[in-house]
Amino acid sequence: MFDVEKGGALCHPCSRKAGKKTPMTQGAAKFLARIVSTEFGKAARLKPSPALLEEINVVVTAFRDSRIQSKIRSERFFS
């Protein structure tokens, strides 16, 4: 699970106490950790599967929307 309001992965016991959360697999958590700890040029060469990319998109979008407290209206235009 991912804590949408605080931004971070949650263990199972902590996820029960968290407010707004979204599902996140261990694979997605590992991929995100790898991206943030990798040099930009090398991170750009990582190739996640389409399913992993979609999962990460859901997690990041939920976190972003929580931080700005709204949805981006132009998002559909760029999809």
JSON list of C-alpha atoms in Angstrom, two decimals:
[
{"chain": "A", "resi": 1, "resn": "MET", "atom": "CA", "xyz": [0.00, 0.00, 0.00]},
{"chain": "A", "resi": 2, "resn": "PHE", "atom": "CA", "xyz": [0.98, 3.61, -0.55]},
{"chain": "A", "resi": 3, "resn": "ASP", "atom": "CA", "xyz": [0.01, 6.43, 1.82]},
{"chain": "A", "resi": 4, "resn": "VAL", "atom": "CA", "xyz": [-1.41, 9.02, -0.56]},
{"chain": "A", "resi": 5, "resn": "GLU", "atom": "CA", "xyz": [-1.47, 11.86, 1.98]},
{"chain": "A", "resi": 6, "resn": "LYS", "atom": "CA", "xyz": [2.01, 11.40, 3.45]},
{"chain": "A", "resi": 7, "resn": "GLY", "atom": "CA", "xyz": [3.71, 9.84, 0.44]},
{"chain": "A", "resi": 8, "resn": "GLY", "atom": "CA", "xyz": [5.33, 6.55, 1.23]},
{"chain": "A", "resi": 9, "resn": "ALA", "atom": "CA", "xyz": [5.06, 2.80, 1.21]},
{"chain": "A", "resi": 10, "resn": "LEU", "atom": "CA", "xyz": [3.18, 1.16, 4.07]},
{"chain": "A", "resi": 11, "resn": "CYS", "atom": "CA", "xyz": [3.61, -2.22, 5.69]},
{"chain": "A", "resi": 12, "resn": "HIS", "atom": "CA", "xyz": [0.44, -4.25, 6.15]},
{"chain": "A", "resi": 13, "resn": "PRO", "atom": "CA", "xyz": [-0.15, -3.36, 9.84]},
{"chain": "A", "resi": 14, "resn": "CYS", "atom": "CA", "xyz": [0.43, 0.37, 9.21]},
{"chain": "A", "resi": 15, "resn": "SER", "atom": "CA", "xyz": [-1.83, 0.37, 6.16]},
{"chain": "A", "resi": 16, "resn": "ARG", "atom": "CA", "xyz": [-4.79, -0.42, 8.40]},
{"chain": "A", "resi": 17, "resn": "LYS", "atom": "CA", "xyz": [-4.24, 2.84, 10.31]},
{"chain": "A", "resi": 18, "resn": "ALA", "atom": "CA", "xyz": [-3.55, 5.05, 7.29]},
{"chain": "A", "resi": 19, "resn": "GLY", "atom": "CA", "xyz": [-6.16, 7.43, 5.97]},
{"chain": "A", "resi": 20, "resn": "LYS", "atom": "CA", "xyz": [-6.13, 7.72, 2.20]},
{"chain": "A", "resi": 21, "resn": "LYS", "atom": "CA", "xyz": [-4.15, 4.95, 0.56]},
{"chain": "A", "resi": 22, "resn": "THR", "atom": "CA", "xyz": [-3.85, 3.17, -2.76]},
{"chain": "A", "resi": 23, "resn": "PRO", "atom": "CA", "xyz": [-2.66, -0.36, -3.55]},
{"chain": "A", "resi": 24, "resn": "MET", "atom": "CA", "xyz": [0.99, -0.73, -4.53]},
{"chain": "A", "resi": 25, "resn": "THR", "atom": "CA", "xyz": [2.84, -3.97, -5.15]},
{"chain": "A", "resi": 26, "resn": "GLN", "atom": "CA", "xyz": [6.28, -4.70, -3.80]},
{"chain": "A", "resi": 27, "resn": "GLY", "atom": "CA", "xyz": [7.56, -4.59, -7.39]},
{"chain": "A", "resi": 28, "resn": "ALA", "atom": "CA", "xyz": [6.29, -1.03, -7.86]},
{"chain": "A", "resi": 29, "resn": "ALA", "atom": "CA", "xyz": [7.82, 0.05, -4.55]},
{"chain": "A", "resi": 30, "resn": "LYS", "atom": "CA", "xyz": [11.18, -1.44, -5.53]},
{"chain": "A", "resi": 31, "resn": "PHE", "atom": "CA", "xyz": [11.06, 0.20, -8.97]},
{"chain": "A", "resi": 32, "resn": "LEU", "atom": "CA", "xyz": [10.27, 3.63, -7.49]},
{"chain": "A", "resi": 33, "resn": "ALA", "atom": "CA", "xyz": [13.08, 3.22, -4.94]},
{"chain": "A", "resi": 34, "resn": "ARG", "atom": "CA", "xyz": [15.47, 2.34, -7.74]},
{"chain": "A", "resi": 35, "resn": "ILE", "atom": "CA", "xyz": [14.49, 5.36, -9.82]},
{"chain": "A", "resi": 36, "resn": "VAL", "atom": "CA", "xyz": [15.04, 7.85, -7.00]},
{"chain": "A", "resi": 37, "resn": "SER", "atom": "CA", "xyz": [18.43, 6.35, -6.14]},
{"chain": "A", "resi": 38, "resn": "THR", "atom": "CA", "xyz": [19.70, 6.17, -9.73]},
{"chain": "A", "resi": 39, "resn": "GLU", "atom": "CA", "xyz": [21.43, 8.86, -11.77]},
{"chain": "A", "resi": 40, "resn": "PHE", "atom": "CA", "xyz": [18.94, 10.57, -14.13]},
{"chain": "A", "resi": 41, "resn": "GLY", "atom": "CA", "xyz": [20.54, 9.30, -17.35]},
{"chain": "A", "resi": 42, "resn": "LYS", "atom": "CA", "xyz": [20.56, 5.73, -16.11]},
{"chain": "A", "resi": 43, "resn": "ALA", "atom": "CA", "xyz": [17.04, 5.95, -14.67]},
{"chain": "A", "resi": 44, "resn": "ALA", "atom": "CA", "xyz": [15.74, 7.07, -18.07]},
{"chain": "A", "resi": 45, "resn": "ARG", "atom": "CA", "xyz": [16.97, 3.77, -19.54]},
{"chain": "A", "resi": 46, "resn": "LEU", "atom": "CA", "xyz": [14.95, 1.62, -17.14]},
{"chain": "A", "resi": 47, "resn": "LYS", "atom": "CA", "xyz": [12.12, -0.15, -18.94]},
{"chain": "A", "resi": 48, "resn": "PRO", "atom": "CA", "xyz": [9.20, -1.09, -16.69]},
{"chain": "A", "resi": 49, "resn": "SER", "atom": "CA", "xyz": [6.51, -3.39, -18.04]},
{"chain": "A", "resi": 50, "resn": "PRO", "atom": "CA", "xyz": [3.29, -1.72, -19.22]},
{"chain": "A", "resi": 51, "resn": "ALA", "atom": "CA", "xyz": [1.46, -3.12, -16.16]},
{"chain": "A", "resi": 52, "resn": "LEU", "atom": "CA", "xyz": [4.09, -1.77, -13.76]},
{"chain": "A", "resi": 53, "resn": "LEU", "atom": "CA", "xyz": [4.07, 1.59, -15.52]},
{"chain": "A", "resi": 54, "resn": "GLU", "atom": "CA", "xyz": [0.28, 1.80, -15.17]},
{"chain": "A", "resi": 55, "resn": "GLU", "atom": "CA", "xyz": [0.46, 0.91, -11.47]},
{"chain": "A", "resi": 56, "resn": "ILE", "atom": "CA", "xyz": [3.10, 3.57, -10.85]},
{"chain": "A", "resi": 57, "resn": "ASN", "atom": "CA", "xyz": [1.02, 6.09, -12.79]},
{"chain": "A", "resi": 58, "resn": "VAL", "atom": "CA", "xyz": [-1.98, 5.41, -10.52]},
{"chain": "A", "resi": 59, "resn": "VAL", "atom": "CA", "xyz": [0.15, 5.79, -7.36]},
{"chain": "A", "resi": 60, "resn": "VAL", "atom": "CA", "xyz": [1.91, 8.97, -8.49]},
{"chain": "A", "resi": 61, "resn": "THR", "atom": "CA", "xyz": [-1.32, 10.54, -9.78]},
{"chain": "A", "resi": 62, "resn": "ALA", "atom": "CA", "xyz": [-3.10, 9.84, -6.48]},
{"chain": "A", "resi": 63, "resn": "PHE", "atom": "CA", "xyz": [-0.20, 11.38, -4.55]},
{"chain": "A", "resi": 64, "resn": "ARG", "atom": "CA", "xyz": [-0.02, 14.43, -6.83]},
{"chain": "A", "resi": 65, "resn": "ASP", "atom": "CA", "xyz": [-3.78, 15.02, -6.63]},
{"chain": "A", "resi": 66, "resn": "SER", "atom": "CA", "xyz": [-3.60, 14.76, -2.83]},
{"chain": "A", "resi": 67, "resn": "ARG", "atom": "CA", "xyz": [-0.80, 17.34, -2.67]},
{"chain": "A", "resi": 68, "resn": "ILE", "atom": "CA", "xyz": [-2.45, 19.90, -4.95]},
{"chain": "A", "resi": 69, "resn": "GLN", "atom": "CA", "xyz": [-5.89, 19.01, -3.55]},
{"chain": "A", "resi": 70, "resn": "SER", "atom": "CA", "xyz": [-7.51, 18.84, -6.98]},
{"chain": "A", "resi": 71, "resn": "LYS", "atom": "CA", "xyz": [-7.33, 17.07, -10.30]},
{"chain": "A", "resi": 72, "resn": "ILE", "atom": "CA", "xyz": [-5.51, 18.54, -13.27]},
{"chain": "A", "resi": 73, "resn": "ARG", "atom": "CA", "xyz": [-8.15, 19.33, -15.88]},
{"chain": "A", "resi": 74, "resn": "SER", "atom": "CA", "xyz": [-5.75, 19.22, -18.83]},
{"chain": "A", "resi": 75, "resn": "GLU", "atom": "CA", "xyz": [-4.50, 15.73, -17.94]},
{"chain": "A", "resi": 76, "resn": "ARG", "atom": "CA", "xyz": [-6.89, 14.03, -20.39]},
{"chain": "A", "resi": 77, "resn": "PHE", "atom": "CA", "xyz": [-5.57, 16.28, -23.15]},
{"chain": "A", "resi": 78, "resn": "PHE", "atom": "CA", "xyz": [-2.01, 14.99, -22.69]},
{"chain": "A", "resi": 79, "resn": "SER", "atom": "CA", "xyz": [-2.93, 11.31, -22.29]}
]
